[in-house]
CSV table of C-alpha atoms and ligand atoms in Angstrom, one decimal:
chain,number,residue,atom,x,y,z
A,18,UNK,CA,-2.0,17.9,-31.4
A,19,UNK,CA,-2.1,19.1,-35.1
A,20,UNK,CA,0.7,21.3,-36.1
A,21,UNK,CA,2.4,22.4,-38.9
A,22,UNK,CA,6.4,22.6,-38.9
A,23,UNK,CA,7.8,25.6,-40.6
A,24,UNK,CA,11.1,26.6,-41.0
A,25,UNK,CA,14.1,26.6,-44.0
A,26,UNK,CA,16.0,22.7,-44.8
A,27,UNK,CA,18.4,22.2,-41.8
A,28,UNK,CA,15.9,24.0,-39.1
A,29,UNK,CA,15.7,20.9,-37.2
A,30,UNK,CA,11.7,20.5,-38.0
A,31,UNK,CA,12.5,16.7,-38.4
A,32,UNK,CA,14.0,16.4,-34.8
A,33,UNK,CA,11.6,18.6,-33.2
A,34,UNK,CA,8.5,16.6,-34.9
A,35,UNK,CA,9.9,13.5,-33.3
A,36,UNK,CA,10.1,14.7,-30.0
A,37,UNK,CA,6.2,16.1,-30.5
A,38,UNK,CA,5.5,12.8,-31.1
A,39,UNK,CA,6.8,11.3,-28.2
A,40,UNK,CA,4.8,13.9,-26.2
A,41,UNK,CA,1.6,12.9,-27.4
A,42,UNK,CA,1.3,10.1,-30.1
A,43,UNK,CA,0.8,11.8,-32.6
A,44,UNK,CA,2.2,11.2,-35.9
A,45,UNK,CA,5.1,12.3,-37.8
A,46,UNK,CA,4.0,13.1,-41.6
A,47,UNK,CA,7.2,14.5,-43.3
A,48,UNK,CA,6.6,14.6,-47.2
A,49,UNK,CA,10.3,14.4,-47.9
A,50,UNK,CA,10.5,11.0,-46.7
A,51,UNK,CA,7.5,10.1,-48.0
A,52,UNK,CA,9.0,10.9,-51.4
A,53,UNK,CA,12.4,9.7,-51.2
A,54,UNK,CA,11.1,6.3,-49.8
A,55,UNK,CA,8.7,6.3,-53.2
A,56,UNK,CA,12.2,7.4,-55.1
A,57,UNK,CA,13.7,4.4,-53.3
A,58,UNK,CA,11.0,2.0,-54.1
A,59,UNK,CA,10.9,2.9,-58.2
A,60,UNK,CA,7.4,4.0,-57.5
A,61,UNK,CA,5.4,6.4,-60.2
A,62,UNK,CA,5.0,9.3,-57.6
A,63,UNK,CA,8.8,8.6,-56.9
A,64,UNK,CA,9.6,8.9,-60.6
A,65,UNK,CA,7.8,12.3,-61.0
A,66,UNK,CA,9.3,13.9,-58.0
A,67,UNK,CA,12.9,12.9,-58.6
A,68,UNK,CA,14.4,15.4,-60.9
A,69,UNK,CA,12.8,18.2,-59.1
A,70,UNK,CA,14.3,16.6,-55.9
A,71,UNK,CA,17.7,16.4,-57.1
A,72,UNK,CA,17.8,19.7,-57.8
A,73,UNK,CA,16.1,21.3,-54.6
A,74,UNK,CA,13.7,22.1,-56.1
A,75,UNK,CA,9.9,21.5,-55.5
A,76,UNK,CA,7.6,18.9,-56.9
A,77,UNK,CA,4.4,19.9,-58.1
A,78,UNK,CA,1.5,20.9,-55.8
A,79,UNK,CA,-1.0,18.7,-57.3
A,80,UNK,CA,1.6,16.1,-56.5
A,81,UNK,CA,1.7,16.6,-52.8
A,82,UNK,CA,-1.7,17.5,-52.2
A,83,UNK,CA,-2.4,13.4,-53.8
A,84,UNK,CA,-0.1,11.9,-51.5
A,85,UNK,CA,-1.5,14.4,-48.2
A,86,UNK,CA,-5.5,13.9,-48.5
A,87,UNK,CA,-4.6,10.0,-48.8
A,88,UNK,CA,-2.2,10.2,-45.6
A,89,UNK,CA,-4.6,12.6,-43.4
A,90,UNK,CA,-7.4,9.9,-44.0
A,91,UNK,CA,-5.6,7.4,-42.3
A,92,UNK,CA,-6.4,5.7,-38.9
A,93,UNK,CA,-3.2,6.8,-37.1
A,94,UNK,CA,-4.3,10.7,-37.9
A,95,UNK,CA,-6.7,10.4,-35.2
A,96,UNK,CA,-4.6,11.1,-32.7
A,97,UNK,CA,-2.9,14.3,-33.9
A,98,UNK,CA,-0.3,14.7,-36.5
A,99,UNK,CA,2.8,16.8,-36.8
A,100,UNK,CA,3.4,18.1,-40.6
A,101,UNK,CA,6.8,18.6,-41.6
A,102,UNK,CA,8.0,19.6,-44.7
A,103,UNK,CA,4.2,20.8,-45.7
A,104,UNK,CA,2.8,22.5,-46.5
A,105,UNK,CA,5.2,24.5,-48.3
A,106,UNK,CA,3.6,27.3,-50.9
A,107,UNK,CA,0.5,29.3,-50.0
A,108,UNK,CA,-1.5,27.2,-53.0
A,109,UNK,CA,-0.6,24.3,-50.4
A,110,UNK,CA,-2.1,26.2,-47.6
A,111,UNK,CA,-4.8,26.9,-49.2
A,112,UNK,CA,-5.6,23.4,-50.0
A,113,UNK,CA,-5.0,22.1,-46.9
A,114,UNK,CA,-7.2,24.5,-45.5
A,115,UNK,CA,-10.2,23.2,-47.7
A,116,UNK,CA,-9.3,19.8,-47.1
A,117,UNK,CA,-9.3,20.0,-43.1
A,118,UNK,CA,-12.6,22.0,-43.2
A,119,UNK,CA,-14.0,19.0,-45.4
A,120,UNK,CA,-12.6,16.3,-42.7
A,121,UNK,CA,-14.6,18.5,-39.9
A,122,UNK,CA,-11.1,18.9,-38.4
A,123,UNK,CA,-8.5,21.8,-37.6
A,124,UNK,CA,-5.2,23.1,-36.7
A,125,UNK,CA,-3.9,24.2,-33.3
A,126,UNK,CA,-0.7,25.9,-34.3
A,127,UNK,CA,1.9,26.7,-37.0
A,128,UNK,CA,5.4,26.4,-35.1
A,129,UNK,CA,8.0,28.5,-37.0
A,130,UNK,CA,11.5,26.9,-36.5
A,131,UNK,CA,13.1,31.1,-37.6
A,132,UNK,CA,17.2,30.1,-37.4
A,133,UNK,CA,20.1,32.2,-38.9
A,134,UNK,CA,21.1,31.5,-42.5
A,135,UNK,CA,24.8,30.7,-41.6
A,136,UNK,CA,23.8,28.0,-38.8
A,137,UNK,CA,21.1,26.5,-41.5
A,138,UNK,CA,23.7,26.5,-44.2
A,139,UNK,CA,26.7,24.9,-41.5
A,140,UNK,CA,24.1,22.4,-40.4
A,141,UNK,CA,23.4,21.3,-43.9
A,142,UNK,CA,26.5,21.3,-45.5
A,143,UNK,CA,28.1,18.5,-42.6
A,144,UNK,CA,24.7,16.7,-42.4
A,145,UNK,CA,24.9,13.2,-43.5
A,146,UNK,CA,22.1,10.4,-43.8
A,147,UNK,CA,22.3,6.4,-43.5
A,148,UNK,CA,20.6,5.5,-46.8
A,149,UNK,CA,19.0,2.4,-45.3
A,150,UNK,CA,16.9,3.9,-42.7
A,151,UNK,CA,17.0,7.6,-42.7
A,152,UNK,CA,18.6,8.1,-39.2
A,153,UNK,CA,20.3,11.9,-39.8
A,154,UNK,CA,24.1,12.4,-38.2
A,155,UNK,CA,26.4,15.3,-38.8
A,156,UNK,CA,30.1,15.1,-39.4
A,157,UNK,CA,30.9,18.0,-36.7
A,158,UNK,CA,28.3,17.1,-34.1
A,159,UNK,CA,26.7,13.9,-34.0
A,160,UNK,CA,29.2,11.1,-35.8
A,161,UNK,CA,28.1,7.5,-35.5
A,162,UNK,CA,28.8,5.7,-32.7
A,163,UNK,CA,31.7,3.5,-35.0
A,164,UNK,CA,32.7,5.8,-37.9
A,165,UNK,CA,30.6,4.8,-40.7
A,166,UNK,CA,28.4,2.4,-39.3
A,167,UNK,CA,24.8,3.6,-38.6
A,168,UNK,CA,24.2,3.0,-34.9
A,169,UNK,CA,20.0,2.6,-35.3
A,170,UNK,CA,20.2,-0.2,-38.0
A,171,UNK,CA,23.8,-0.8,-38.7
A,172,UNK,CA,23.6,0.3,-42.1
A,173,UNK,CA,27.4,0.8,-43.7
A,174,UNK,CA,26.8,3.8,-46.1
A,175,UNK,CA,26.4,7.0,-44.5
A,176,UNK,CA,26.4,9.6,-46.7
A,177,UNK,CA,25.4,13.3,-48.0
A,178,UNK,CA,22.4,13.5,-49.7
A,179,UNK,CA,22.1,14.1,-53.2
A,180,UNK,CA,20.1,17.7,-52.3
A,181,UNK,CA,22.9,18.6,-50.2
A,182,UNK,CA,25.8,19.4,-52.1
A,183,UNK,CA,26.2,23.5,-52.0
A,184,UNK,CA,24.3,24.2,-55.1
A,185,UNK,CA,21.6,22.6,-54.4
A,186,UNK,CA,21.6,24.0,-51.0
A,187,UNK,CA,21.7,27.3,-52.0
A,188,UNK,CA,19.0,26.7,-54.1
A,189,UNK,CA,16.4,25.2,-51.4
A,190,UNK,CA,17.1,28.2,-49.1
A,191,UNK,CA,16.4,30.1,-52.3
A,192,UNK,CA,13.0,28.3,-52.9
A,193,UNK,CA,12.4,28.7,-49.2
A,194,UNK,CA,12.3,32.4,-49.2
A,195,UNK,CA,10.6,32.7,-51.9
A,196,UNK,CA,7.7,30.3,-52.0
A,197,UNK,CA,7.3,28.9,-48.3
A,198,UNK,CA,8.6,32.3,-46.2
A,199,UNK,CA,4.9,33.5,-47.4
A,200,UNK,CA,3.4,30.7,-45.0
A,201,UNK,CA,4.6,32.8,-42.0
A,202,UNK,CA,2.4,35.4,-42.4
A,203,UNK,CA,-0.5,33.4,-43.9
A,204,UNK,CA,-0.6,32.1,-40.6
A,205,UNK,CA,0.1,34.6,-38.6
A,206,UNK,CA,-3.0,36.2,-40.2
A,207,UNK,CA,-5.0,32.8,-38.9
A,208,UNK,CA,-3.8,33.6,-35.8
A,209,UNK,CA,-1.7,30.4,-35.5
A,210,UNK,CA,1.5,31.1,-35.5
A,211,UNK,CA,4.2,30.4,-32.8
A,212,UNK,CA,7.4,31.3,-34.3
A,213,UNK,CA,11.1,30.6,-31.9
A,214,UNK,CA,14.6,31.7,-32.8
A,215,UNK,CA,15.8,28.2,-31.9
A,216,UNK,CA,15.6,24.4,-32.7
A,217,UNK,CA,16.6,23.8,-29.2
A,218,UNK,CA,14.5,21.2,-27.9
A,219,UNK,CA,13.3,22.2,-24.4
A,220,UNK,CA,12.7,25.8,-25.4
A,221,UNK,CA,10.4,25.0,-28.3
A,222,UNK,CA,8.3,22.4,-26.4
A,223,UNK,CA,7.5,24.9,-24.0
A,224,UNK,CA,6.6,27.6,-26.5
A,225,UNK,CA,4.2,25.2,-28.2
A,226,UNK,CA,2.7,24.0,-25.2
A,227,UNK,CA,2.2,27.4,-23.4
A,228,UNK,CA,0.3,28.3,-26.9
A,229,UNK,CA,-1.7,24.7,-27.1
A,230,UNK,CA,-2.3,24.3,-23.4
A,231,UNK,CA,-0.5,20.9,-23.0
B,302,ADP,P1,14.3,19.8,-46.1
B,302,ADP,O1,13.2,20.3,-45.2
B,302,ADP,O2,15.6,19.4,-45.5
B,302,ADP,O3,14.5,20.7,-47.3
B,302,ADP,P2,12.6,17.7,-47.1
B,302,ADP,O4,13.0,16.3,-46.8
B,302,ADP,O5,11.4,18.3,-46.3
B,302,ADP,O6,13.9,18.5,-46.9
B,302,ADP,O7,12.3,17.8,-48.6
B,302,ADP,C1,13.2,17.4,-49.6
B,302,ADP,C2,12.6,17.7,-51.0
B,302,ADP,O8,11.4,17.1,-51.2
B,302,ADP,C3,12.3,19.2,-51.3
B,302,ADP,O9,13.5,19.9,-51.6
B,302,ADP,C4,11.3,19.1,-52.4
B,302,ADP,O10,11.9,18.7,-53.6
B,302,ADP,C5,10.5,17.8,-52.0
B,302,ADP,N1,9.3,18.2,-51.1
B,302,ADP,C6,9.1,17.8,-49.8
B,302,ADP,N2,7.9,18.3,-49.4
B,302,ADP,C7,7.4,19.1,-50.4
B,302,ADP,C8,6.2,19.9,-50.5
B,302,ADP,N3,5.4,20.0,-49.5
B,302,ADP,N4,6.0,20.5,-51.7
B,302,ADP,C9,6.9,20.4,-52.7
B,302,ADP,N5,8.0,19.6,-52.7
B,302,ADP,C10,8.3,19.0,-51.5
B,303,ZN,ZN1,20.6,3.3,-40.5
């Protein structure tokens, strides 16, 4: 399947895209960690997207669009791909809309994660992250296994991310609904969107699927 993930930081768009891609193979494409593992690696592209990141805020469109007509050429692609985390401003959309037409390929649904403001900003404020393989935990509802000790790779520093202290949090949901909240009626005009009032995973699948015909 291809499908876009949409919803604010903290929807659970992450978690969900995972389980898609147990269902069906396809691939997980999330731009944030495509950009953090550049940060991490002392790339170029991670040098122009850190101060932006830091502060929540966007990187530049041109930026993103580089990295996603590469990663959409790829083999694994085939199969489907899950997008979260883009596209995330309606000069994005737009974009991708030209790019897919030029590949010959296109989109079966947008999936809009739509959760309360005070559950996103909860979620985000207790979330924590193993900084050596990216496996996400929260302080109130899913704690390592043995406290501070990442159960998937036994990393030993588990720890907020630097875009999740409460300014910067309250300036992605700013950003949010300001440039990406747009995409939801963008695609509802395509007639693509699916939009849920949960991040709950059995509930979602079946809203996708009874729209996709899985
Ligand atoms: P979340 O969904 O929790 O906000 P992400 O991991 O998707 O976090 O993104 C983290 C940061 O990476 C964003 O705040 C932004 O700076 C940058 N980023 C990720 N995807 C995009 C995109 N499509 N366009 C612009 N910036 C992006
Ligand atoms: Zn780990």
């Amino acid at each position: 399947m291809k499908v876009i993930l949409l919803g604010p930081p903290g929807a659970g768009k992450g978690t969900i895209a995972k389980a898609l891609t147990e269902y069906d193979g396809s691939v997980q494409i999330s731009t944030g960690d495509i950009l953090r593992a550049a940060i991490a690696a002392g790339t170029e592209l991670g040098k122009q997207a850190e101060a932006a990141m830091k502060a929540g805020n966007l990187v530049t469109d041109d930026l993103i669009m580089g990295i996603m007509e590469e990663r959409l050429r790829e083999d694994d692609c085939q199969q489907g791909y899950l997008l979260d985390g883009f596209p995330r401003t309606i000069p994005q959309a737009e974009a991708l809309r030209t790019l897919l037409s030029r590949l010959g390929e296109s989109l079966d649904a947008v999936l809009e994660l739509d959760i309360p403001r005070d559950v996103i900003i909860d979620r985000l404020t207790t979330r924590r992250t193993c900084t050596n393989c990216g496996e996400i935990y929260n302080i109130k509802y899913k704690r390592p296994k043995v406290d501070g000790i990442c159960d998937v790779c036994g990393g030993t520093e588990i720890v907020q991310r630097d875009d999740e202290t409460e300014e910067a949090i309250e300036n992605r949901l700013e950003v949010y609904n300001e440039q990406t909240a747009p995409l939801v009626d963008f695609y509802r005009d395509e007639g693509l969107l699916v939009s849920v009032p949960t991040s709950e995973r059995e509930p979602v699948m079946q809203a996708l699927l009874a729209r996709i015909g899985g």
